[in-house]
Coordinates of C-alpha atoms in Angstrom, one line a residue:
X1 CA 0.2 -5.0 24.9
X2 CA 0.9 -8.3 26.4
X3 CA 1.3 -10.4 23.2
X4 CA 4.5 -10.1 21.2
X5 CA 5.4 -11.3 17.7
X6 CA 8.4 -11.5 15.4
X7 CA 8.5 -11.7 11.6
X8 CA 11.2 -13.5 9.5
X9 CA 11.4 -12.5 5.8
X10 CA 13.3 -15.2 3.9
X11 CA 14.8 -15.0 0.5
X12 CA 18.2 -14.1 -0.8
X13 CA 16.6 -11.8 -3.4
X14 CA 15.0 -9.8 -0.6
X15 CA 18.1 -9.8 1.6
X16 CA 20.2 -8.4 -1.3
X17 CA 17.6 -5.8 -2.2
X18 CA 16.8 -7.2 -5.7
X19 CA 13.2 -7.6 -4.5
X20 CA 11.6 -5.1 -2.2
X21 CA 10.1 -6.5 1.0
X22 CA 6.3 -5.8 0.9
X23 CA 5.3 -8.5 3.3
X24 CA 7.1 -7.2 6.5
X25 CA 5.3 -3.8 6.5
X26 CA 2.0 -5.3 5.6
X27 CA 2.2 -8.0 8.3
X28 CA 3.3 -5.3 10.8
X29 CA 0.1 -3.4 10.1
X30 CA -2.0 -6.5 10.5
X31 CA -0.5 -7.3 13.8
X32 CA -1.0 -3.8 15.2
X33 CA -4.7 -4.0 14.2
X34 CA -4.9 -7.3 16.2
X35 CA -3.4 -5.6 19.2
X36 CA -0.2 -7.7 19.0
X37 CA 3.1 -5.9 19.6
X38 CA 5.7 -6.4 16.9
X39 CA 9.1 -6.9 18.5
X40 CA 11.3 -7.6 15.5
X41 CA 11.4 -8.0 11.7
X42 CA 14.4 -9.9 10.5
X43 CA 15.6 -11.0 7.1
X44 CA 17.7 -13.9 6.0
X45 CA 18.8 -15.7 2.9
X46 CA 17.8 -19.1 1.6
X47 CA 20.0 -21.0 4.0
X48 CA 18.6 -23.4 6.6
X49 CA 21.2 -22.4 9.3
X50 CA 20.4 -18.7 8.9
X51 CA 16.7 -19.3 9.2
X52 CA 17.2 -21.5 12.3
X53 CA 19.3 -18.7 13.8
X54 CA 16.4 -16.2 13.3
X55 CA 13.9 -18.6 14.9
X56 CA 16.2 -19.2 17.9
X57 CA 16.8 -15.5 18.3
X58 CA 13.1 -14.6 18.3
X59 CA 12.2 -17.5 20.6
X60 CA 14.8 -16.0 23.0
X61 CA 13.0 -12.7 22.9
X62 CA 9.9 -14.3 24.5
X63 CA 7.7 -13.7 21.5
X64 CA 4.4 -15.5 21.4
X65 CA 4.1 -15.6 17.6
X66 CA 6.6 -16.0 14.8
X67 CA 5.6 -15.4 11.2
X68 CA 7.8 -16.5 8.3
X69 CA 7.4 -15.4 4.7
X70 CA 8.8 -17.2 1.7
X71 CA 10.6 -20.4 0.9
X72 CA 7.6 -22.6 0.3
X73 CA 8.1 -23.5 -3.4
X74 CA 9.2 -26.7 -5.0
X75 CA 12.8 -25.8 -5.7
X76 CA 15.9 -26.9 -3.7
X77 CA 16.3 -23.5 -2.0
X78 CA 12.7 -23.5 -0.6
X79 CA 13.6 -24.8 2.9
X80 CA 11.3 -23.0 5.3
X81 CA 8.9 -25.8 6.1
X82 CA 11.6 -28.3 6.7
X83 CA 13.6 -25.9 8.8
X84 CA 10.7 -24.8 10.9
X85 CA 9.8 -28.5 11.5
X86 CA 13.3 -29.2 12.8
X87 CA 13.2 -26.2 15.0
X88 CA 9.9 -27.4 16.4
X89 CA 11.2 -31.0 16.8
X90 CA 8.6 -32.4 14.3
X91 CA 9.0 -34.9 11.5
X92 CA 7.8 -34.1 8.0
X93 CA 5.1 -36.4 6.5
X94 CA 3.4 -36.6 3.2
X95 CA -0.2 -35.4 3.3
X96 CA -1.9 -37.4 0.5
X97 CA -5.0 -35.3 0.5
X98 CA -3.0 -32.1 0.2
X99 CA -0.9 -33.6 -2.6
X100 CA -4.1 -34.3 -4.5
X101 CA -5.3 -30.7 -4.0
X102 CA -2.0 -29.4 -5.3
X103 CA -2.2 -31.7 -8.3
X104 CA -5.7 -30.3 -9.1
X105 CA -4.3 -26.8 -8.9
X106 CA -1.4 -27.7 -11.2
X107 CA -3.9 -29.2 -13.7
X108 CA -5.9 -26.0 -13.7
X109 CA -2.8 -24.0 -14.3
X110 CA -2.1 -26.0 -17.4
X111 CA 0.5 -28.5 -16.2
X112 CA -1.6 -31.3 -17.7
X113 CA -1.5 -30.0 -21.2
X114 CA -0.3 -32.3 -24.1
X115 CA 3.4 -32.5 -24.2
X116 CA 3.9 -31.8 -20.5
X117 CA 5.1 -34.6 -18.3
X118 CA 2.6 -34.2 -15.5
X119 CA 4.2 -36.9 -13.3
X120 CA 7.5 -35.0 -13.5
X121 CA 5.7 -31.8 -12.6
X122 CA 4.1 -33.5 -9.6
X123 CA 7.4 -35.0 -8.5
X124 CA 8.9 -31.6 -8.4
X125 CA 6.0 -30.2 -6.4
X126 CA 5.6 -33.1 -4.0
X127 CA 7.7 -31.5 -1.4
X128 CA 5.0 -28.8 -1.0
X129 CA 2.7 -31.6 0.4
X130 CA 5.3 -32.5 3.0
X131 CA 4.1 -31.0 6.3
X132 CA 5.2 -31.2 10.0
X133 CA 3.4 -33.7 12.1
X134 CA 0.5 -32.0 13.9
X135 CA 0.6 -28.8 11.8
X136 CA -2.6 -27.0 10.8
X137 CA -2.6 -26.7 7.0
X138 CA -3.4 -23.4 5.3
X139 CA -5.0 -24.1 2.0
X140 CA -2.9 -22.9 -1.0
X141 CA -3.7 -19.6 -2.7
X142 CA -1.1 -20.4 -5.4
X143 CA 0.4 -23.9 -5.3
X144 CA 2.1 -23.6 -1.9
X145 CA 0.2 -24.3 1.3
X146 CA 1.0 -22.6 4.6
X147 CA 1.3 -24.2 8.0
X148 CA 0.7 -23.3 11.6
X149 CA 2.6 -25.0 14.4
X150 CA 1.4 -24.6 18.0
X151 CA 2.9 -25.7 21.3
X152 CA 2.3 -24.6 24.9
X153 CA 6.1 -24.5 25.4
X154 CA 7.2 -22.7 22.2
X155 CA 6.1 -19.7 20.1
X156 CA 3.4 -20.4 17.6
X157 CA 4.9 -20.4 14.1
X158 CA 3.0 -19.3 11.1
X159 CA 4.6 -20.2 7.8
X160 CA 3.3 -18.2 4.8
X161 CA 4.3 -18.0 1.1
X162 CA 6.4 -15.1 -0.2
X163 CA 4.3 -13.6 -3.0
X164 CA 2.1 -10.9 -1.5
X165 CA -0.8 -12.0 -3.6
X166 CA -0.7 -15.4 -1.9
X167 CA 0.4 -14.3 1.6
X168 CA -2.3 -11.6 2.1
X169 CA -5.4 -13.8 1.6
X170 CA -3.8 -16.6 3.5
X171 CA -3.2 -14.4 6.6
X172 CA -6.9 -14.1 7.5
X173 CA -7.1 -17.9 7.4
X174 CA -4.0 -18.2 9.6
X175 CA -5.4 -15.8 12.2
X176 CA -8.6 -17.9 12.5
X177 CA -6.7 -21.1 13.3
X178 CA -6.8 -22.5 16.8
X179 CA -3.0 -22.2 17.1
X180 CA -2.9 -18.5 16.4
X181 CA -5.9 -17.7 18.5
X182 CA -4.3 -19.4 21.5
X183 CA -1.1 -17.5 20.9
X184 CA -2.8 -14.1 20.8
X185 CA -5.5 -14.8 23.4
X186 CA -4.0 -12.3 25.9
X187 CA -3.7 -9.4 23.5
X188 CA -5.1 -5.9 24.1
X189 CA -7.9 -5.1 21.7
X190 CA -7.5 -1.8 19.8
X191 CA -9.4 0.2 17.3
X192 CA -7.4 1.8 14.5
X193 CA -8.7 4.7 12.4
X194 CA -7.0 6.8 9.7
X195 CA -7.6 10.3 8.5
X196 CA -5.9 12.0 5.5
X197 CA -5.0 15.6 4.9
X198 CA -3.5 17.5 1.9
X199 CA -2.0 21.0 1.6
X200 CA -0.8 21.1 5.2
X201 CA 2.9 21.0 6.2
X202 CA 3.9 18.4 8.7
X203 CA 5.1 21.2 11.1
X204 CA 1.6 22.6 11.1
X205 CA 0.0 19.3 12.1
X206 CA 2.7 18.7 14.7
X207 CA 1.8 22.0 16.3
X208 CA -1.9 21.2 16.3
X209 CA -1.2 17.8 17.9
X210 CA 0.8 19.5 20.6
X211 CA -2.1 21.8 21.4
X212 CA -4.5 18.9 21.3
X213 CA -2.7 17.4 24.3
X214 CA -4.3 20.2 26.4
X215 CA -7.6 20.5 24.5
X216 CA -8.7 16.9 24.0
X217 CA -9.7 15.0 27.2
X218 CA -7.9 11.7 27.3
X219 CA -5.5 12.6 24.6
X220 CA -2.8 10.4 26.2
X221 CA -4.9 7.3 25.5
X222 CA -4.5 7.9 21.8
X223 CA -1.5 6.4 20.0
X224 CA -1.0 8.7 17.0
X225 CA 1.4 8.0 14.0
X226 CA 1.8 10.5 11.2
X227 CA 3.4 9.8 7.8
X228 CA 3.9 11.8 4.6
X229 CA 2.8 9.8 1.6
X230 CA 2.7 11.1 -2.0
X231 CA 2.5 14.6 -0.6
X232 CA -0.5 13.8 1.7
X233 CA -0.4 13.5 5.5
X234 CA -1.7 10.2 6.9
X235 CA -2.7 10.2 10.5
X236 CA -3.2 6.8 12.0
X237 CA -4.6 6.6 15.5
X238 CA -4.9 3.4 17.7
X239 CA -6.9 3.4 20.9
X240 CA -8.7 1.1 23.2
X241 CA -12.5 1.1 22.7
X242 CA -13.1 3.2 25.9
X243 CA -11.1 6.0 24.4
X244 CA -13.4 6.5 21.5
X245 CA -14.7 9.8 22.8
X246 CA -11.2 11.2 22.8
X247 CA -10.6 10.2 19.2
X248 CA -13.9 11.8 18.2
X249 CA -12.9 15.0 19.9
X250 CA -9.5 14.9 18.1
X251 CA -11.2 14.5 14.7
X252 CA -13.6 17.4 15.5
X253 CA -10.6 19.6 16.3
X254 CA -8.9 18.7 13.0
X255 CA -12.1 19.3 11.1
X256 CA -12.7 22.6 12.6
X257 CA -9.1 23.8 12.1
X258 CA -8.5 22.4 8.6
X259 CA -11.8 22.2 6.8
X260 CA -10.2 22.2 3.4
X261 CA -7.1 20.1 4.1
X262 CA -8.9 17.3 5.8
X263 CA -10.3 15.3 2.9
X264 CA -10.8 11.8 4.4
X265 CA -12.1 10.9 7.8
X266 CA -12.8 7.2 7.0
X267 CA -9.4 6.3 5.7
X268 CA -10.5 6.4 2.0
X269 CA -7.8 7.3 -0.5
X270 CA -8.0 10.2 -2.8
X271 CA -7.9 7.7 -5.7
X272 CA -11.1 6.1 -4.4
X273 CA -12.8 9.4 -3.9
X274 CA -11.9 10.6 -7.5
X275 CA -13.1 7.3 -8.9
X276 CA -16.4 7.9 -7.2
X277 CA -16.6 11.5 -8.4
X278 CA -16.0 10.3 -12.0
X279 CA -19.1 8.1 -11.9
X280 CA -21.1 8.9 -15.1
X281 CA -18.2 11.0 -16.5
X282 CA -15.3 10.4 -18.9
X283 CA -11.8 11.8 -18.3
X284 CA -8.8 12.4 -20.5
X285 CA -5.2 13.3 -19.6
X286 CA -2.5 15.4 -21.3
X287 CA 0.8 14.9 -19.5
X288 CA 4.2 16.4 -20.1
X289 CA 6.5 16.0 -17.0
X290 CA 4.5 13.1 -15.5
X291 CA 4.6 11.2 -18.8
X292 CA 1.5 9.1 -18.2
X293 CA 1.8 8.6 -14.4
X294 CA -1.6 10.3 -13.9
X295 CA -3.4 8.1 -16.5
X296 CA -1.7 5.0 -14.9
X297 CA -2.9 6.1 -11.5
X298 CA -6.5 6.6 -12.7
X299 CA -6.3 3.2 -14.4
X300 CA -5.2 1.4 -11.2
X301 CA -8.8 1.2 -9.9
X302 CA -10.9 -1.7 -11.1
X303 CA -13.7 -0.4 -13.3
X304 CA -11.6 2.5 -14.6
X305 CA -12.6 1.7 -18.2
X306 CA -16.0 3.2 -17.4
X307 CA -14.5 6.7 -17.1
X308 CA -10.9 6.8 -18.4
X309 CA -11.2 7.7 -22.1
X310 CA -7.4 8.0 -22.8
X311 CA -4.3 10.1 -22.5
X312 CA -1.6 11.9 -24.4
X313 CA 2.0 12.0 -23.3
X314 CA 3.0 15.3 -24.9
X315 CA 6.6 15.7 -23.7
X316 CA 7.9 17.8 -26.6
X317 CA 6.5 21.1 -27.8
X318 CA 5.8 19.5 -31.1
X319 CA 3.6 16.8 -29.5
X320 CA 1.7 19.5 -27.6
X321 CA 1.0 21.3 -30.9
X322 CA 0.3 18.4 -33.1
X323 CA -1.5 16.0 -30.7
X324 CA -3.4 18.5 -28.5
X325 CA -3.7 21.5 -30.7
X326 CA -1.8 23.9 -28.4
X327 CA -1.1 27.1 -30.3
X328 CA 2.6 27.4 -31.1
X329 CA 2.4 31.2 -30.3
X330 CA 1.1 30.4 -26.9
X331 CA 4.2 28.3 -26.1
X332 CA 6.5 31.0 -27.6
X333 CA 4.9 33.7 -25.5
X334 CA 4.5 32.0 -22.1
X335 CA 6.8 28.9 -22.3
X336 CA 5.8 25.3 -22.3
X337 CA 5.6 25.3 -18.5
X338 CA 2.9 27.9 -17.9
X339 CA -0.7 28.1 -17.0
X340 CA -1.9 29.1 -20.5
X341 CA -0.2 26.0 -21.9
X342 CA -1.6 23.7 -19.2
X343 CA -5.1 25.1 -19.9
X344 CA -4.7 24.5 -23.6
X345 CA -3.4 21.0 -23.0
X346 CA -6.4 20.1 -20.9
X347 CA -8.8 21.6 -23.4
X348 CA -7.0 19.8 -26.2
X349 CA -7.4 16.4 -24.5
X350 CA -11.1 17.2 -23.8
X351 CA -11.7 17.7 -27.5
X352 CA -9.5 14.9 -28.8
X353 CA -11.1 12.2 -26.6
X354 CA -14.6 13.7 -26.5
X355 CA -14.5 13.6 -22.7
X356 CA -16.3 15.9 -20.3
X357 CA -13.3 16.2 -17.9
X358 CA -9.6 16.6 -18.7
X359 CA -6.3 17.4 -16.9
X360 CA -3.2 18.9 -18.3
X361 CA 0.2 18.8 -16.5
X362 CA 3.4 20.5 -17.6
X363 CA 6.4 21.2 -15.4
X364 CA 10.1 21.0 -14.6
X365 CA 10.9 17.8 -12.7
X366 CA 14.6 18.4 -12.8
X367 CA 17.4 18.0 -12.0
X368 CA 18.1 20.4 -14.8
X369 CA 15.9 22.7 -16.9
X370 CA 15.0 25.2 -14.1
X371 CA 15.5 29.0 -14.1
X372 CA 15.2 31.8 -11.7
X373 CA 11.7 32.5 -12.8
X374 CA 10.7 28.8 -13.1
X375 CA 12.9 26.7 -10.7
X376 CA 13.0 22.9 -10.7
X377 CA 9.7 21.7 -9.1
X378 CA 7.5 24.3 -10.9
X379 CA 4.5 22.5 -12.2
X380 CA 1.4 23.9 -13.9
X381 CA -2.0 22.2 -13.9
X382 CA -5.0 22.7 -16.1
X383 CA -8.5 21.2 -15.4
X384 CA -11.1 21.4 -18.1
X385 CA -14.7 20.4 -17.4
X386 CA -17.2 20.7 -20.2
X387 CA -19.6 23.6 -19.7
X388 CA -17.3 25.3 -17.2
X389 CA -14.3 27.7 -17.3
X390 CA -10.9 25.9 -17.4
X391 CA -9.1 26.1 -14.1
X392 CA -5.3 26.5 -13.9
X393 CA -2.9 26.4 -11.0
X394 CA 0.9 26.6 -10.5
X395 CA 2.7 25.0 -7.6
X396 CA 6.4 24.6 -6.6
X397 CA 6.8 21.0 -5.5
X398 CA 9.7 19.8 -3.3
X399 CA 11.9 16.8 -3.8
X400 CA 13.9 15.1 -6.5
X401 CA 12.7 14.3 -10.0
X402 CA 10.7 11.2 -8.8
X403 CA 9.1 13.2 -6.0
X404 CA 8.0 16.0 -8.2
X405 CA 6.5 13.7 -10.8
X406 CA 4.6 11.6 -8.2
X407 CA 3.4 14.6 -6.2
X408 CA 2.1 16.2 -9.4
X409 CA -0.3 13.3 -9.8
X410 CA -1.5 13.8 -6.2
X411 CA -2.1 17.5 -6.9
X412 CA -4.0 16.6 -10.0
X413 CA -6.2 14.1 -8.1
X414 CA -7.0 16.7 -5.5
X415 CA -7.9 19.3 -8.2
X416 CA -10.3 16.7 -9.6
X417 CA -11.9 16.0 -6.2
X418 CA -12.2 19.7 -5.4
X419 CA -13.9 20.7 -8.6
X420 CA -15.9 17.7 -9.6
X421 CA -17.7 17.8 -6.3
X422 CA -19.2 21.1 -7.2
X423 CA -19.6 20.8 -10.9
X424 CA -22.7 19.4 -12.5
X425 CA -22.6 17.1 -15.6
X426 CA -23.3 19.1 -18.8

């Protein structure tokens, strides 16, 4: 790749770890899709001299594009625009039209309500309408506009807001500007595709990819990155358009070797696939060790109210008995973490919510509570579908308490995908 970029994440709260940086990884992925090489991601606090040092450093690394995130608000520590303007040798000027657009946004947000001094609010926000001379303005998504500064003799600088909900939609606008298009004009164009697998260890995939070097013509033209997320393997491949046949051959090899494990060839997430499989159905959850995480995951998708009936967090044995109707003798005989109890939990949720599909989860997330027969990481799943026999499965999941709980939700989602695809509505 012949075009290089650097990212500066500003904000003392990010630098100190109080707020996790979501913008750096997201922007990195966007740059890769554009065919732009990411050279550096740096972080600095809300100090003008520190941001200037980052800009000077990146310019010295011969990057073509610098992206900053954060520091565009109305408060005294929001210094990014002024600092970038000084770095670029540009004065700040008040953009009257932009000020009026910001005022209209503030009125919509309620700043013009009775009892609110709107003039004081506008005075505090006026600095957001101060922009460097010659800058291209990116319309606000919240109240803060972004800017793009271009020069033939300096890196193009894109100044974006900090909140991801504002930065992400503004990015596409920034990319379309003349300044960014000139900066990335010499980039190599790539295609990027993602496939997802479940139930395969990373070592198994690594061995297959080593064999693919000799079986797939043009394999060296594929840039492959693998990552384990929530217990699933994500395989991201970038390649130039003329290597498309090599990528197709790689996917065919994976499909042939792992017909059950390969569940997504178009990059779709298991959550999206389950949401699609639940169309026309209703689902309920009964959760012990996951304590509502599965219900929350099902509810993350817009439109989930059409299929999510409800859930029970039955952490204690008493809750399992009283809320889900699990037989006390069943718990005494098999233990709370057992397939019979997981089945009973799922069937109890099915009946309580009048749903046609239900999942029960009970397990030992740790760090204590395990035994030789049922070590930490033992999780039992029950899947009840009206008109069909209830399915149960026990797995031993690796990791700490958080890992076990999160991976349990992934297992449950894959149980749903596997069984709903072949089960007709009653």
